[in-house]
Structure formats: structure tokens, C-alpha cells
CSV table of C-alpha atoms and ligand atoms in Angstrom, one decimal:
chain,number,residue,atom,x,y,z
V,1,MET,CA,-10.8,58.0,48.2
V,2,GLY,CA,-10.9,61.7,49.1
V,3,ARG,CA,-7.9,61.8,51.4
V,4,VAL,CA,-5.7,64.9,51.6
V,5,ALA,CA,-1.9,64.6,51.5
V,6,LEU,CA,0.5,67.4,52.2
V,7,VAL,CA,4.1,67.1,51.1
V,8,THR,CA,6.6,69.6,52.4
V,9,GLY,CA,9.2,70.5,49.8
V,10,GLY,CA,6.9,68.8,47.4
V,11,SER,CA,7.7,71.0,44.4
V,12,ARG,CA,11.2,69.7,43.5
V,13,GLY,CA,13.4,66.6,43.8
V,14,ILE,CA,12.2,63.7,45.9
V,15,GLY,CA,9.2,65.7,47.1
V,16,ALA,CA,8.0,66.3,43.6
V,17,ALA,CA,8.1,62.6,42.9
V,18,ILE,CA,6.2,61.9,46.1
V,19,SER,CA,3.5,64.6,45.3
V,20,SER,CA,3.0,63.1,41.8
V,21,ALA,CA,2.8,59.5,43.1
V,22,LEU,CA,0.3,60.4,45.8
V,23,LYS,CA,-1.8,62.3,43.2
V,24,GLU,CA,-1.7,59.2,40.9
V,25,ALA,CA,-2.8,57.1,43.9
V,26,GLY,CA,-5.9,59.3,44.3
V,27,TYR,CA,-5.0,61.8,47.0
V,28,ALA,CA,-5.8,65.5,46.8
V,29,VAL,CA,-2.2,66.8,47.2
V,30,ALA,CA,-0.8,70.0,48.4
V,31,ALA,CA,2.9,70.6,47.9
V,32,THR,CA,4.8,73.3,49.9
V,33,TYR,CA,8.1,75.0,49.1
V,34,ALA,CA,10.4,77.7,50.5
V,35,GLY,CA,11.2,80.3,47.9
V,36,ASN,CA,11.8,78.9,44.4
V,37,ASP,CA,8.6,80.4,42.8
V,38,GLU,CA,9.7,79.5,39.3
V,39,ALA,CA,10.1,75.7,40.1
V,40,ALA,CA,6.8,75.7,42.0
V,41,ALA,CA,4.9,77.4,39.2
V,42,LYS,CA,6.4,74.9,36.6
V,43,PHE,CA,5.5,72.0,38.9
V,44,THR,CA,1.9,73.2,39.2
V,45,LYS,CA,1.6,73.7,35.5
V,46,GLU,CA,2.9,70.3,34.7
V,47,THR,CA,1.0,68.3,37.3
V,48,GLY,CA,-2.0,70.4,38.4
V,49,ILE,CA,-0.8,70.0,42.0
V,50,ARG,CA,-1.3,73.2,44.1
V,51,THR,CA,1.8,74.7,45.7
V,52,TYR,CA,2.0,76.8,48.9
V,53,LYS,CA,5.0,78.9,49.9
V,54,PHE,CA,5.9,78.9,53.6
V,55,ASP,CA,9.0,78.1,55.8
V,56,VAL,CA,8.7,74.9,57.7
V,57,GLY,CA,11.0,76.4,60.3
V,58,ASP,CA,8.4,79.0,61.2
V,59,TYR,CA,5.7,77.6,63.5
V,60,GLU,CA,3.2,80.5,62.8
V,61,ALA,CA,3.8,80.4,59.1
V,62,CYS,CA,3.1,76.6,59.1
V,63,GLY,CA,-0.2,77.1,61.0
V,64,ALA,CA,-1.3,79.8,58.5
V,65,GLY,CA,-0.2,77.6,55.5
V,66,ILE,CA,-1.9,74.5,56.8
V,67,ALA,CA,-5.1,76.6,57.3
V,68,ARG,CA,-5.0,77.7,53.7
V,69,ILE,CA,-4.5,74.1,52.5
V,70,ALA,CA,-7.4,72.9,54.7
V,71,ALA,CA,-9.6,75.6,53.3
V,72,ASP,CA,-8.7,74.6,49.7
V,73,LEU,CA,-8.6,70.8,50.0
V,74,GLY,CA,-9.8,69.7,53.5
V,75,PRO,CA,-8.0,68.5,56.6
V,76,VAL,CA,-4.7,66.8,56.2
V,77,ASP,CA,-4.8,63.0,56.5
V,78,VAL,CA,-1.3,62.3,55.2
V,79,LEU,CA,1.7,64.5,56.1
V,80,VAL,CA,5.0,63.9,54.4
V,81,ASN,CA,7.8,65.8,56.1
V,82,ASN,CA,10.2,65.9,53.2
V,83,ALA,CA,11.6,69.5,53.1
V,84,GLY,CA,15.3,69.5,53.8
V,85,ILE,CA,18.5,71.5,53.3
V,86,THR,CA,22.2,71.1,53.6
V,87,ARG,CA,24.7,73.6,54.9
V,88,ASP,CA,27.9,71.4,54.8
V,89,ALA,CA,31.2,72.2,56.4
V,90,MET,CA,33.8,70.4,58.4
V,91,PHE,CA,32.9,71.0,62.1
V,92,HIS,CA,35.8,73.3,62.8
V,93,LYS,CA,34.4,75.6,60.0
V,94,MET,CA,30.7,75.2,60.8
V,95,THR,CA,29.1,78.4,61.9
V,96,PRO,CA,26.3,78.6,64.5
V,97,GLN,CA,24.1,79.9,61.6
V,98,MET,CA,24.8,76.8,59.5
V,99,TRP,CA,23.9,74.6,62.5
V,100,LYS,CA,20.7,76.6,63.2
V,101,GLU,CA,19.4,76.7,59.6
V,102,VAL,CA,19.7,72.9,59.2
V,103,ILE,CA,18.2,72.1,62.7
V,104,ASP,CA,15.3,74.6,62.1
V,105,THR,CA,14.4,73.1,58.7
V,106,ASN,CA,15.3,69.5,59.0
V,107,LEU,CA,14.3,68.8,62.6
V,108,THR,CA,12.2,71.6,64.1
V,109,GLY,CA,10.2,71.7,60.8
V,110,LEU,CA,8.9,68.2,61.7
V,111,PHE,CA,7.6,69.6,65.0
V,112,ASN,CA,6.1,72.7,63.4
V,113,MET,CA,4.2,70.8,60.7
V,114,THR,CA,3.2,67.6,62.6
V,115,HIS,CA,2.0,69.5,65.7
V,116,GLN,CA,-0.5,71.4,63.7
V,117,VAL,CA,-2.2,68.4,62.1
V,118,TRP,CA,-1.8,65.9,65.0
V,119,GLY,CA,-5.0,67.0,66.9
V,120,GLY,CA,-7.2,66.6,63.7
V,121,MET,CA,-5.7,63.2,63.0
V,122,ARG,CA,-6.4,62.1,66.6
V,123,ASP,CA,-10.0,63.4,66.4
V,124,ARG,CA,-10.6,61.6,63.1
V,125,LYS,CA,-8.9,58.5,64.3
V,126,PHE,CA,-6.7,58.3,61.2
V,127,GLY,CA,-3.4,59.7,60.1
V,128,ARG,CA,-0.2,59.0,58.4
V,129,VAL,CA,3.0,60.9,59.1
V,130,ILE,CA,6.0,60.0,56.9
V,131,ASN,CA,9.4,61.6,57.7
V,132,ILE,CA,12.1,61.7,55.1
V,133,SER,CA,15.3,61.3,57.1
V,134,SER,CA,18.6,60.2,55.5
V,135,ILE,CA,21.3,57.5,55.4
V,136,ASN,CA,23.5,60.2,56.9
V,137,GLY,CA,21.3,60.3,60.0
V,138,GLN,CA,21.9,56.6,60.4
V,139,LYS,CA,25.6,56.4,59.9
V,140,GLY,CA,26.8,60.0,60.3
V,141,GLN,CA,28.7,61.9,57.6
V,142,ALA,CA,31.9,64.0,57.8
V,143,GLY,CA,31.1,67.6,56.9
V,144,GLN,CA,27.5,67.1,58.0
V,145,ALA,CA,27.4,67.3,61.8
V,146,ASN,CA,24.4,69.5,61.6
V,147,TYR,CA,22.5,67.5,59.0
V,148,SER,CA,23.4,64.1,60.6
V,149,ALA,CA,22.2,65.4,64.0
V,150,ALA,CA,18.9,66.7,62.5
V,151,LYS,CA,18.2,63.5,60.5
V,152,ALA,CA,19.0,61.3,63.5
V,153,GLY,CA,16.7,63.4,65.5
V,154,ASP,CA,14.0,62.8,62.9
V,155,LEU,CA,14.3,59.1,63.7
V,156,GLY,CA,13.8,59.6,67.4
V,157,PHE,CA,10.9,61.9,66.8
V,158,THR,CA,9.3,59.1,64.6
V,159,LYS,CA,9.7,56.4,67.2
V,160,ALA,CA,8.3,58.5,70.1
V,161,LEU,CA,5.4,59.8,68.1
V,162,ALA,CA,4.5,56.4,66.7
V,163,GLN,CA,3.9,55.2,70.3
V,164,GLU,CA,1.6,58.2,70.9
V,165,GLY,CA,-0.3,57.8,67.7
V,166,ALA,CA,-0.9,54.1,67.6
V,167,ARG,CA,-4.1,54.0,69.6
V,168,ALA,CA,-5.5,56.9,67.6
V,169,GLY,CA,-5.1,55.2,64.2
V,170,ILE,CA,-2.1,57.3,63.3
V,171,THR,CA,1.1,55.7,62.0
V,172,VAL,CA,4.4,57.5,62.0
V,173,ASN,CA,7.3,56.1,59.9
V,174,ALA,CA,10.6,57.3,58.5
V,175,ILE,CA,12.4,56.7,55.2
V,176,CYS,CA,16.2,56.9,55.0
V,177,PRO,CA,17.2,57.5,51.3
V,178,GLY,CA,20.8,57.0,50.2
V,179,TYR,CA,22.1,58.9,47.2
V,180,ILE,CA,19.1,59.8,45.0
V,181,ALA,CA,19.4,61.4,41.6
V,182,THR,CA,18.0,64.9,42.4
V,183,GLU,CA,19.3,68.2,41.1
V,184,MET,CA,21.4,68.4,44.4
V,185,VAL,CA,23.2,65.1,43.7
V,186,LYS,CA,23.4,65.5,40.0
V,187,ALA,CA,25.2,68.8,40.6
V,188,ILE,CA,28.1,66.9,42.2
V,189,ASP,CA,31.2,66.8,39.9
V,190,GLU,CA,30.8,63.9,37.5
V,191,LYS,CA,34.3,62.5,38.4
V,192,VAL,CA,33.5,62.5,42.1
V,193,LEU,CA,30.1,60.9,41.4
V,194,THR,CA,31.4,58.1,39.2
V,195,GLU,CA,34.8,57.4,40.9
V,196,ARG,CA,34.0,58.0,44.6
V,197,ILE,CA,30.3,57.9,45.3
V,198,ILE,CA,28.7,55.3,43.0
V,199,PRO,CA,31.4,52.7,43.8
V,200,GLN,CA,30.2,52.8,47.5
V,201,ILE,CA,26.7,51.8,46.4
V,202,PRO,CA,26.5,48.0,45.9
V,203,VAL,CA,23.7,48.2,43.3
V,204,GLY,CA,26.0,50.4,41.3
V,205,ARG,CA,23.8,53.4,40.6
V,206,LEU,CA,22.0,56.3,42.2
V,207,GLY,CA,18.4,55.8,43.4
V,208,GLU,CA,15.5,57.5,41.6
V,209,PRO,CA,13.1,59.8,43.4
V,210,GLU,CA,10.2,57.6,42.3
V,211,GLU,CA,11.8,54.7,44.3
V,212,ILE,CA,11.3,56.8,47.4
V,213,ALA,CA,7.8,57.9,46.3
V,214,ARG,CA,6.6,54.3,46.0
V,215,ILE,CA,7.5,53.6,49.6
V,216,VAL,CA,5.6,56.7,50.7
V,217,VAL,CA,2.5,55.6,48.8
V,218,PHE,CA,2.6,52.2,50.5
V,219,LEU,CA,3.2,53.7,54.0
V,220,ALA,CA,0.3,56.1,53.5
V,221,SER,CA,-2.1,53.3,52.5
V,222,ASP,CA,-4.6,51.5,54.7
V,223,GLU,CA,-2.7,48.3,54.0
V,224,ALA,CA,0.3,49.7,55.9
V,225,GLY,CA,-1.7,50.2,59.2
V,226,PHE,CA,0.4,47.7,61.2
V,227,ILE,CA,3.7,49.4,60.3
V,228,THR,CA,4.5,52.2,62.7
V,229,GLY,CA,7.7,53.6,64.2
V,230,SER,CA,9.7,51.9,61.5
V,231,THR,CA,12.6,53.2,59.5
V,232,VAL,CA,12.7,52.1,55.8
V,233,SER,CA,16.2,52.2,54.3
V,234,ALA,CA,16.4,52.8,50.6
V,235,ASN,CA,20.1,53.1,49.8
V,236,GLY,CA,21.1,50.5,47.3
V,237,GLY,CA,22.8,48.4,50.0
V,238,GLN,CA,25.2,51.2,51.0
V,239,PHE,CA,24.5,50.9,54.7
V,240,PHE,CA,22.7,48.4,56.9
V,241,VAL,CA,21.4,49.2,60.4
U,1,LIG,P1,15.8,69.4,46.9
U,1,LIG,O1,16.8,70.4,47.3
U,1,LIG,O2,15.8,68.9,45.5
U,1,LIG,O3,14.3,70.0,47.3
U,1,LIG,C1,14.1,70.5,48.5
U,1,LIG,C2,12.6,70.9,48.7
U,1,LIG,O4,12.4,71.4,50.0
U,1,LIG,C3,12.3,72.1,47.8
U,1,LIG,O5,10.9,72.0,47.4
U,1,LIG,C4,12.5,73.3,48.7
U,1,LIG,O6,11.8,74.5,48.3
U,1,LIG,C5,12.0,72.7,50.0
U,1,LIG,N1,12.4,73.4,51.2
U,1,LIG,C6,13.7,73.6,51.6
U,1,LIG,N2,13.8,74.3,52.7
U,1,LIG,C7,12.5,74.6,53.1
U,1,LIG,C8,11.8,75.3,54.1
U,1,LIG,N3,12.5,75.9,55.1
U,1,LIG,N4,10.5,75.3,54.2
U,1,LIG,C9,9.8,74.8,53.2
U,1,LIG,N5,10.3,74.1,52.1
U,1,LIG,C10,11.6,74.0,52.1
U,1,LIG,O7,15.9,68.2,48.0
U,1,LIG,P2,15.9,66.6,47.7
U,1,LIG,O8,14.7,66.3,46.9
U,1,LIG,O9,17.2,66.2,47.3
U,1,LIG,O10,15.7,66.1,49.2
U,1,LIG,C11,14.4,65.9,49.8
U,1,LIG,C12,14.5,65.3,51.2
U,1,LIG,O11,15.2,64.1,51.1
U,1,LIG,C13,15.4,66.2,52.1
U,1,LIG,O12,14.8,66.1,53.5
U,1,LIG,C14,16.7,65.6,52.1
U,1,LIG,O13,17.5,65.8,53.3
U,1,LIG,C15,16.4,64.1,52.0
U,1,LIG,N6,17.4,63.3,51.4
U,1,LIG,C16,17.9,63.5,50.1
U,1,LIG,C17,18.8,62.7,49.5
U,1,LIG,C18,19.3,62.9,48.1
U,1,LIG,O14,20.2,62.1,47.7
U,1,LIG,N7,18.8,63.8,47.3
U,1,LIG,C19,19.4,61.6,50.3
U,1,LIG,C20,18.9,61.4,51.6
U,1,LIG,C21,17.9,62.3,52.1
U,1,LIG,P3,12.4,75.5,47.2
U,1,LIG,O15,12.1,74.8,45.9
U,1,LIG,O16,11.5,76.7,47.3
U,1,LIG,O17,13.8,75.7,47.5
């Protein structure tokens, strides 16, 4: 096939599953990460997928990183904006720094990355942009005013850009995962997980990263060309829009 896919935060958690699934589907994959060199090196060793370290919150760093990826693999056809962080606190305790870090990574990161590949996608009349939002961007979550605002912003970004990309063969979609069994969620106290969180999920379990990865592979495919501006919820029935 010869298409190039770039997965931000593609070295760990949901992103690692997405990177691996895209590789399996025949893409040349680049996975980016922020600072965990050890996890990235382990991921590359296990999968053969190249990893690139830069901050999605830094526009210039994104430009330089994407230029390195294009030199190694070719221009980006599929961009998966997956990198995300949490800095949780009830609003009265949330600091401007906690707000800024989450907005910079989870919302501005989408601008910084997408803006740099958009022109090339328009020129080549093909592109796929897939944004990993969250159930908490749809319903809001106490203790996550910053995260919920950023993830809801990702959905607005998706819908606006879908309208701009449609005529150029570019689709832009979002996925809203519910609770997925990544390191972040598995680190939650076992009692809280089994007694408070899982009972809220009608299917009675956490989601697996691979369940999100399979949606990405479909949205990236030629077969999904009529789907744009959509939000795919994958939350075990926890919340319906
Ligand atoms: P993880 O914490 O497991 O992995 C996050 C990845 O993003 C890592 O590769 C990390 O790099 C990278 N990253 C973080 N900040 C930056 C940055 N500024 N620049 C570049 N890369 C960065 O996250 P998950 O797999 O749990 O989550 C992935 C996405 O899915 C996020 O957007 C998250 O909000 C969303 N999501 C997750 C849910 C869940 O239940 N897990 C539920 C709903 C949505 P490094 O390894 O260097 O730290």
C-alpha cells in the first residue's frame, strides 16, 4: 500500500496498540512520544516501529519532527492525534499551570500537528486525520475541567476541519474512548476500579486498547471515505450522545 501513518503518543497505551495495528495493516508507521525514552526504546525493539521524541505542544518542534519522519518514511497520509495527558484537580484547586499543560497537549497539540501535514494532504488529494478525544469530553467529568474542555474542543476541531477537508479527499474523525485498560487506568486502586468504575460500564469490563486501534484502522482505510466529521463512541455503553 505504501501509505505513511503517524501516531502521536504512539509508544505506550492506546497509541501503542494503534501503531501496531496500523503496521499490521500495511502502513509505514512513525510513533511519537514526549519523554519516556525507556518505553519508546522497548516499543521499537518489540515492534520495529520507529519512535520520535518531540512535544506536540510545541509548534516548531512538531514541524522539525514531522520533517524527520517525512525524510525517513515519506509524507504523512494518516495522522492519529492520540497524545494526551491528565492534570486532575477539583476546579477550586486547579492551577493555571494544570490548565495550560492539558490545553497545550490535548487541544493545541492537534493544531500543531495537523496544521503541518494539512497542506500536503490537500496537494495529494488524500488524507486521514483521526483524533482521540474522550468520553469525558462528551459528558464532562468532575476534577477534569481542563481535560473535559480540551477533549470537547477536539470534537469541535474535528467537525470544522472535516468540512474543509471533504473536497480535498481528507476525512477528519474523532474517537471517544471510555475507560480503557492502559497503565494509567490499571494504576487506579483495585477497589475503586471494581466497586465504583466498572459497575458504571454496562458491558461490565474495561475496554482494551486494541478495540480502539481497530476503529482507527477502519477510519484510515479507503472504505471509510464517506465517514467524516463523525464521533465514534467506544465506551461499553457508559454514555450515549
Ligand atoms: P498513556 O499515558 O498510556 O500514553 C500517552 C502517550 O502520549 C505516551 O506515548 C506519551 O509519551 C505521549 N505524550 C504525552 N504527552 C505528550 C506530548 N506533550 N507530546 C508528545 N507525546 C506526548 O495514555 P493513554 O494510552 O491512556 O491515552 C491515549 C489517549 O487516549 C489520550 O489522548 C487520552 O486522553 C485518551 N483517552 C484515554 C482513556 C483511557 O481510559 N486510557 C479514555 C479516554 C481517552 P511518553 O511515553 O513519553 O510519556
